[in-house]
Short mmCIF file of C-alpha atoms and ligand atoms in Angstrom, two decimals:
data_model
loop_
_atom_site.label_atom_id
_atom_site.label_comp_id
_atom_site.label_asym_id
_atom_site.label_seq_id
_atom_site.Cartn_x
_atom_site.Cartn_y
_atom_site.Cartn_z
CA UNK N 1 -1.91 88.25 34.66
CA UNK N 2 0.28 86.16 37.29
CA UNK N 3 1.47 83.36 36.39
CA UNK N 4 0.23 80.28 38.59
CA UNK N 5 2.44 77.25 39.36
CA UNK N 6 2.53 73.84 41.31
CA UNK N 7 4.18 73.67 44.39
CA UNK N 8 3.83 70.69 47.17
CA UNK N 9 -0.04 69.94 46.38
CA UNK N 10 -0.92 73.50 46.17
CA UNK N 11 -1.98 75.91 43.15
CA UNK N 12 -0.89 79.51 43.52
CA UNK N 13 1.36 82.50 41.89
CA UNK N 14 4.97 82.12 40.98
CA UNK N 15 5.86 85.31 43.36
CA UNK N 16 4.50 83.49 46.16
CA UNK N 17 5.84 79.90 45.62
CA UNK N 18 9.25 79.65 47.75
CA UNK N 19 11.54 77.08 48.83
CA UNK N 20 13.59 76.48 52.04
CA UNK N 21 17.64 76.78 51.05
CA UNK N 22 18.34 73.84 52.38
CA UNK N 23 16.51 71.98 49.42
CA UNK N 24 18.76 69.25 48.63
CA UNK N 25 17.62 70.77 44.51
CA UNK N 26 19.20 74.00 45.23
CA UNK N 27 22.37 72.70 47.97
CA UNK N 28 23.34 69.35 45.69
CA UNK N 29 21.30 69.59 42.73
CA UNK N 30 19.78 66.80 43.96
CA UNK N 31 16.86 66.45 41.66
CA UNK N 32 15.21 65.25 38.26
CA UNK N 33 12.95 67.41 35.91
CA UNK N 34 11.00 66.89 32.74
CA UNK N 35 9.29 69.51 29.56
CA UNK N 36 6.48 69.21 28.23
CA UNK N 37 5.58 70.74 25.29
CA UNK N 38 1.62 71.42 24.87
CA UNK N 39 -0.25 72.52 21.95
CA UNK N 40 -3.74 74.33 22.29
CA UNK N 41 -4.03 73.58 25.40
CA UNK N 42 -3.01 69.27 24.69
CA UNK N 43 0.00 68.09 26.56
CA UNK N 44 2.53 66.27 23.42
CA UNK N 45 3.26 62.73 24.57
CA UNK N 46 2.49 63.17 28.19
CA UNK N 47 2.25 59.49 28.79
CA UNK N 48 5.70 59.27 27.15
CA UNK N 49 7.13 62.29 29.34
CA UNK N 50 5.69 60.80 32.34
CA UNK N 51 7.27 57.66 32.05
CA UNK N 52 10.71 58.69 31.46
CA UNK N 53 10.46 61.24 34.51
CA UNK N 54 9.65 57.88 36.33
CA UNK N 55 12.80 56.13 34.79
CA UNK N 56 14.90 59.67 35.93
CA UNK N 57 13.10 58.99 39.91
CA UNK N 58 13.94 55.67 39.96
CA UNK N 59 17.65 56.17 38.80
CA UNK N 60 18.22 58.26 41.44
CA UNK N 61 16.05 56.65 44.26
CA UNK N 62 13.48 58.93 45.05
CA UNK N 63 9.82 57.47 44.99
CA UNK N 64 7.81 58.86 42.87
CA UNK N 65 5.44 61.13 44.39
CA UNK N 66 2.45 61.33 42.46
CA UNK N 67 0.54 58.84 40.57
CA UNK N 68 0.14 58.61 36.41
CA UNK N 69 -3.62 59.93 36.83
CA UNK N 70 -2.56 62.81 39.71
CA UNK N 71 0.20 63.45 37.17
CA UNK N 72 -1.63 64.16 34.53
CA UNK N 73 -4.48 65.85 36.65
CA UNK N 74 -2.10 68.47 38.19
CA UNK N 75 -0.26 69.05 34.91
CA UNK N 76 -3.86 69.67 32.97
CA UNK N 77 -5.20 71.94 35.50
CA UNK N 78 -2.49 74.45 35.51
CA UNK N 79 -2.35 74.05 31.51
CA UNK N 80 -5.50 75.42 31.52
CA UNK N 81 -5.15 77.89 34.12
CA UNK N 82 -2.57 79.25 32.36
CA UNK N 83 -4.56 79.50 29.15
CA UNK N 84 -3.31 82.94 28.75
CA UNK N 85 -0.81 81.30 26.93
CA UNK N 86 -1.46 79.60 23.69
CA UNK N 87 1.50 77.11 23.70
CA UNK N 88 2.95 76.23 26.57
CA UNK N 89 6.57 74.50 27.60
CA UNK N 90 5.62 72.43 30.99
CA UNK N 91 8.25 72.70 33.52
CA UNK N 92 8.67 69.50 36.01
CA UNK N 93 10.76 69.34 38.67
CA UNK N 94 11.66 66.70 41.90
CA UNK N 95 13.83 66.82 44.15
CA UNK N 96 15.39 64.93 47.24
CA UNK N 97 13.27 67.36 49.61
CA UNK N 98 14.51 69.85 52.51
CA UNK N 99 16.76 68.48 55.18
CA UNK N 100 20.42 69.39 56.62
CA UNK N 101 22.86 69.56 54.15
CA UNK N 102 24.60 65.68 53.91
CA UNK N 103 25.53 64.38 50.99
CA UNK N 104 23.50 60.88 52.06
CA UNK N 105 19.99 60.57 51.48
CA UNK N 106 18.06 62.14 54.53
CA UNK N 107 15.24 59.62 56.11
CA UNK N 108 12.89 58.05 54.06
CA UNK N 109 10.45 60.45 55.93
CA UNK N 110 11.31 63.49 54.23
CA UNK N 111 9.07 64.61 51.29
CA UNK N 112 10.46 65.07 47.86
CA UNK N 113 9.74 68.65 46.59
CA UNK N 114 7.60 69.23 43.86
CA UNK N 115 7.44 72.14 41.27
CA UNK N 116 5.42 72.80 37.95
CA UNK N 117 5.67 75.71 36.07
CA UNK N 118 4.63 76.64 32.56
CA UNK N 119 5.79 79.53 30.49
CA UNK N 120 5.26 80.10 26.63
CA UNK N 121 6.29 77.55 24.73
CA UNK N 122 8.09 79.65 22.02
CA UNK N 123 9.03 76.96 18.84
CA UNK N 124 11.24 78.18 16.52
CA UNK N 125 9.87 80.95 13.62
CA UNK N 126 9.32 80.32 10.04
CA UNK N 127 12.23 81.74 9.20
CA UNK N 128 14.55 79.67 11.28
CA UNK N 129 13.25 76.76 10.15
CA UNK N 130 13.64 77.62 6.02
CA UNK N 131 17.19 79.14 7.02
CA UNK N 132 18.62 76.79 9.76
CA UNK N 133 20.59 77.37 12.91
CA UNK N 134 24.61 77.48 13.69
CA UNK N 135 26.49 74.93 15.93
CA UNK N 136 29.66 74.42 17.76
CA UNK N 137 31.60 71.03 18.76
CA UNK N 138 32.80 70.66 22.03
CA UNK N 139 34.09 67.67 24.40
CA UNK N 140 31.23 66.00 26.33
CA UNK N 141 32.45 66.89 29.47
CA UNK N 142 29.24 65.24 31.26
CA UNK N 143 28.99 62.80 33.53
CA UNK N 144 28.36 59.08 32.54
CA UNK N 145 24.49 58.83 33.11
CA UNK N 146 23.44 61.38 31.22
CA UNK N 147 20.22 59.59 30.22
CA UNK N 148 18.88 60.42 33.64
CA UNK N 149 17.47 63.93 33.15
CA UNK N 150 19.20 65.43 36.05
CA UNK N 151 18.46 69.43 37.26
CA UNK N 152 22.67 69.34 37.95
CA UNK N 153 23.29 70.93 34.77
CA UNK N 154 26.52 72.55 34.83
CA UNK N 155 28.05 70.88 32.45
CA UNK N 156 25.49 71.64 30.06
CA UNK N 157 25.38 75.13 30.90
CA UNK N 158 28.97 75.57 30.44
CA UNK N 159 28.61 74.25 26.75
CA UNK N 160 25.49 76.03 26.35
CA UNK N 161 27.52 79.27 26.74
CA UNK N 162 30.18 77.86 24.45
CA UNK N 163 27.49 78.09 21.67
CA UNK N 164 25.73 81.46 22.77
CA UNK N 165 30.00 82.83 22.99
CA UNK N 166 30.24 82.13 19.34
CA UNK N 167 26.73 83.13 18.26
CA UNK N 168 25.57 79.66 17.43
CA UNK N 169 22.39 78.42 18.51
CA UNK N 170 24.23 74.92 20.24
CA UNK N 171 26.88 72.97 20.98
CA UNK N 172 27.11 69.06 19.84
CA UNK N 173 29.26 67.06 21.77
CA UNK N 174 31.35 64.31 20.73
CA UNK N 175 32.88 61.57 23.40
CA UNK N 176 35.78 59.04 22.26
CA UNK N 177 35.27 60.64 18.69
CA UNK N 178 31.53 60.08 18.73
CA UNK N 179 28.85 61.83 18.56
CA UNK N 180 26.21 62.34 21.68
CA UNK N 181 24.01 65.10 21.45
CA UNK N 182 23.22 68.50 22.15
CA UNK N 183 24.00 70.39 25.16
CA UNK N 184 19.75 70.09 24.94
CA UNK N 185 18.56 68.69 22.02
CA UNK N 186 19.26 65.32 20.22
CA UNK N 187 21.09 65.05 16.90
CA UNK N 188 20.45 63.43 13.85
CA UNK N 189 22.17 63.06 10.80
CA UNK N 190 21.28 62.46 6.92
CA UNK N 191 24.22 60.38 4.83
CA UNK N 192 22.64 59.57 0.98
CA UNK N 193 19.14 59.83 1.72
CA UNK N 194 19.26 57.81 5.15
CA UNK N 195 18.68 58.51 8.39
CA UNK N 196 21.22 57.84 11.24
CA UNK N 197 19.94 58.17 15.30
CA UNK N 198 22.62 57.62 17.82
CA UNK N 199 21.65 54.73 19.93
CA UNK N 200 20.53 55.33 22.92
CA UNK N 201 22.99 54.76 26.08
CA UNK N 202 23.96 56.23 28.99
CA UNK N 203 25.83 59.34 26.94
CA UNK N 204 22.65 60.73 26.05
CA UNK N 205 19.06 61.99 26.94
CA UNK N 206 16.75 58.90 25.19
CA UNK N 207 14.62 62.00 23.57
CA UNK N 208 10.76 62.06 23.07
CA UNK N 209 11.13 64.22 19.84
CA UNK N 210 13.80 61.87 18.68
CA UNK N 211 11.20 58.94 18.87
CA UNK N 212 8.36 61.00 17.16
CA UNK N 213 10.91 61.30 14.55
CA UNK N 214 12.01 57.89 14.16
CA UNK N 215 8.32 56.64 14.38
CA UNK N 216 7.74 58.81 11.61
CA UNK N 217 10.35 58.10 9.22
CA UNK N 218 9.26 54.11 10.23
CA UNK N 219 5.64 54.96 9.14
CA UNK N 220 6.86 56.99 6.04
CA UNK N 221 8.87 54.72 4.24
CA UNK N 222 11.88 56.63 5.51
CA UNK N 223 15.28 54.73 5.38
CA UNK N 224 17.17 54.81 8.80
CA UNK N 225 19.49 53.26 11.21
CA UNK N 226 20.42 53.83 14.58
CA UNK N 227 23.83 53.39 14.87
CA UNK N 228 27.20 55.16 16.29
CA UNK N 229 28.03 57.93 14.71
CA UNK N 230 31.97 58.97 14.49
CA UNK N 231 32.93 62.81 14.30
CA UNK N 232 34.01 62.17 10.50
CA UNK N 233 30.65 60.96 9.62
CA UNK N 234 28.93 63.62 11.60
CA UNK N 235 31.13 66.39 9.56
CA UNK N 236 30.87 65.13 5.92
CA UNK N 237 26.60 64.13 6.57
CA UNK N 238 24.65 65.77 3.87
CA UNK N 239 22.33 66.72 6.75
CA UNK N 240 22.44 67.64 10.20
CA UNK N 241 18.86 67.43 12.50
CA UNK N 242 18.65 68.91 16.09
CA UNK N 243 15.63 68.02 18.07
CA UNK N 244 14.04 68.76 20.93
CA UNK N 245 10.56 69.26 22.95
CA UNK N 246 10.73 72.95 22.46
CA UNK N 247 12.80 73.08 19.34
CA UNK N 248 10.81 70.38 17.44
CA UNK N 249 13.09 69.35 14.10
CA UNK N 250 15.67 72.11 13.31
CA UNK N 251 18.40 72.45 10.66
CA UNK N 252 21.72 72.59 11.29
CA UNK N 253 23.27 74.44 8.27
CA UNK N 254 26.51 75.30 9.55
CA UNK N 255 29.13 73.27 11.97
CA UNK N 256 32.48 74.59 13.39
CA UNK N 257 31.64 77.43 10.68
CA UNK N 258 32.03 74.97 7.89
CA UNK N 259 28.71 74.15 5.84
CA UNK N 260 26.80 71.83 6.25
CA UNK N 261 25.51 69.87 2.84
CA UNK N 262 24.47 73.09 0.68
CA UNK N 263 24.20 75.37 3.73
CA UNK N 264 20.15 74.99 2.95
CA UNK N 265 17.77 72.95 5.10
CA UNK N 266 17.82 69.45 3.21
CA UNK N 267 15.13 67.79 1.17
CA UNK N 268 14.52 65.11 3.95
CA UNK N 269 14.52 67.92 6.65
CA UNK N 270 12.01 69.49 5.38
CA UNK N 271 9.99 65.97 4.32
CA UNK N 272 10.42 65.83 8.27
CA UNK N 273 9.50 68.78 9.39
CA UNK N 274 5.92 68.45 7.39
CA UNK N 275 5.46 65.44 8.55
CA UNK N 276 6.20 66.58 12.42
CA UNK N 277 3.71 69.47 12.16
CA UNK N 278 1.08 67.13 10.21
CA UNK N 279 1.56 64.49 13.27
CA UNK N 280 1.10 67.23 15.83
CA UNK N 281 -2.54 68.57 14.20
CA UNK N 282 -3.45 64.88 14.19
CA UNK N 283 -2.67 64.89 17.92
CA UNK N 284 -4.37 67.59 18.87
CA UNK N 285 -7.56 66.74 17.07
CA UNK N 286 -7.73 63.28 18.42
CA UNK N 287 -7.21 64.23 22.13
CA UNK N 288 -10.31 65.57 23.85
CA UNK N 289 -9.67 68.49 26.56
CA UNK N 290 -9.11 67.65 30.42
CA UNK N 291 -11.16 70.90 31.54
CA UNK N 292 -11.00 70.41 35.48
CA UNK N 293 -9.42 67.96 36.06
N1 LIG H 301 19.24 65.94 25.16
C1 LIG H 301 19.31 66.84 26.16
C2 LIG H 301 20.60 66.96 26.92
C3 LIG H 301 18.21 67.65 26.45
O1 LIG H 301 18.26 68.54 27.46
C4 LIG H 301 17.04 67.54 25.67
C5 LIG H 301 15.86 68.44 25.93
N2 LIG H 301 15.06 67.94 26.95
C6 LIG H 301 17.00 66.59 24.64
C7 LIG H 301 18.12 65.82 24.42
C8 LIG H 301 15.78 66.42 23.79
O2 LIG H 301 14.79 65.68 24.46
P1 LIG H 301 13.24 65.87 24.14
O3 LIG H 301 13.06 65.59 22.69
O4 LIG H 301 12.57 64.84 24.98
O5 LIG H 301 12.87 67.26 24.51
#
């Protein structure tokens, strides 16, 4: 079955949605994007994705083009047209519109674009999560707004490659000795028990999976600060989190191929990880379909 996607108002198959080149996404990478991750057929913190797409449009000065309710109306309509798919990964992206190439903003009367696609949404297996994942450290080469999520992702596909080069699943990047993130995923870390988040600045992405997480230790009694966190720290922590729309709450067993704590998905990881799945089922219950809409 094809695939059907969003493109400028309309509804229609991904081999027949097309751009002109001189969309200032493809010439400049002149654009902002979101994921959404959506379980049996209920967007995951849509409100929450939909408001930091806002904050990415307004960084960059384009208006934003649709409305919350049109935003969520669009996005529920091709969820369930593409019900083929039991989980889905929501694909957003904006960008400056079509108009001859100049690096200034082109007239105020030129329409941003506007794509939505949705593929599987493919979280990681059973088995990944009991054994953990690899990871690299690299310089954060990125620019300094990377809390704008930005489609010019060079940068991040450089380091991406790093990882995929050694056979590690990602690349955490450290700036002046600290740590930012993921080349697309937060990181967390676990030092006696507690729970350290980065704070959230201009070096990284503020992440929606990072708040579920920190909501939930909040709600479970969890100990946890938000705080820098220097490379030292980051390579003695007992524990080392990655998390992400797609990737949910993922071990990091291994770093620079030293180990990590025992090399074994710690206790609180896997406290976490419960507790993420538990919060998701709650979710999904509570939310009533948007057939239609
Ligand atoms: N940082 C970067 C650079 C990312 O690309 C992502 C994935 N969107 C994240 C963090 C995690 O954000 P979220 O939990 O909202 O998916």
């Amino acid at each position: 079955m094809s695939e059907t996607v969003y493109l400028n108002g309309s509804f229609l198959p991904l081999e027949q949605a097309t751009i002109p080149v001189l969309d200032r996404g493809f010439i400049f990478g002149d654009g902002v994007y979101e994921v959404v991750p959506v379980y049996s057929g209920q967007p995951f913190r849509l409100d929450e994705h939909l408001a930091r797409l806002a904050n990415s449009l307004e960084a960059i000065r384009i208006r934003n083009p649709l409305s919350l309710a049109e935003w969520q109306g669009v996005i529920n309509r091709l969820v369930h047209t593409n019900d083929h798919f039991s989980d889905q990964s929501v694909y957003i992206q904006i960008t400056r519109g079509v108009a001859p190439r100049n690096q200034a903003f082109p007239p105020s009367s030129v329409a941003p674009t506007v794509f939505i696609m949705s593929m599987p949404l493919d979280t990681p297996t059973q088995a990944l999560v009991q054994s953990g994942v690899s990871a690299i450290t690299a310089l954060d080469i990125r620019w300094q707004r990377c809390n704008i999520k930005a489609i010019s992702l060079l940068a991040n596909v450089l380091l991406r490659q790093e990882a995929v080069d050694h056979g590690v699943a990602e690349t955490l990047m450290l700036r002046d000795g600290y740590l930012t993130e993921g080349s697309s995923s937060n990181i967390l870390i676990v030092e006696q028990g507690k729970l350290l988040a980065p704070p959230k600045n201009e070096h990284m992405l503020p992440g929606i999976t990072y708040d579920v997480v920190l909501e939930l230790a909040e709600a479970n009694g969890i100990a946890y600060s938000v705080e820098p966190i220097s490379e030292s720290r980051l390579r003695a922590a007992d524990e080392v989190w990655l998390t992400s729309s797609t990737k949910e709450v993922l071990a990091i067993v291994s770093l620079d191929n030293a180990v990590v704590g025992t090399g074994k998905p710690g206790p609180l990881l896997k406290r976490m990880y419960a507790l993420y799945q538990e919060f998701k089922k709650q979710v999904m219950r509570r939310q009533v379909p948007h057939h239609g809409q």
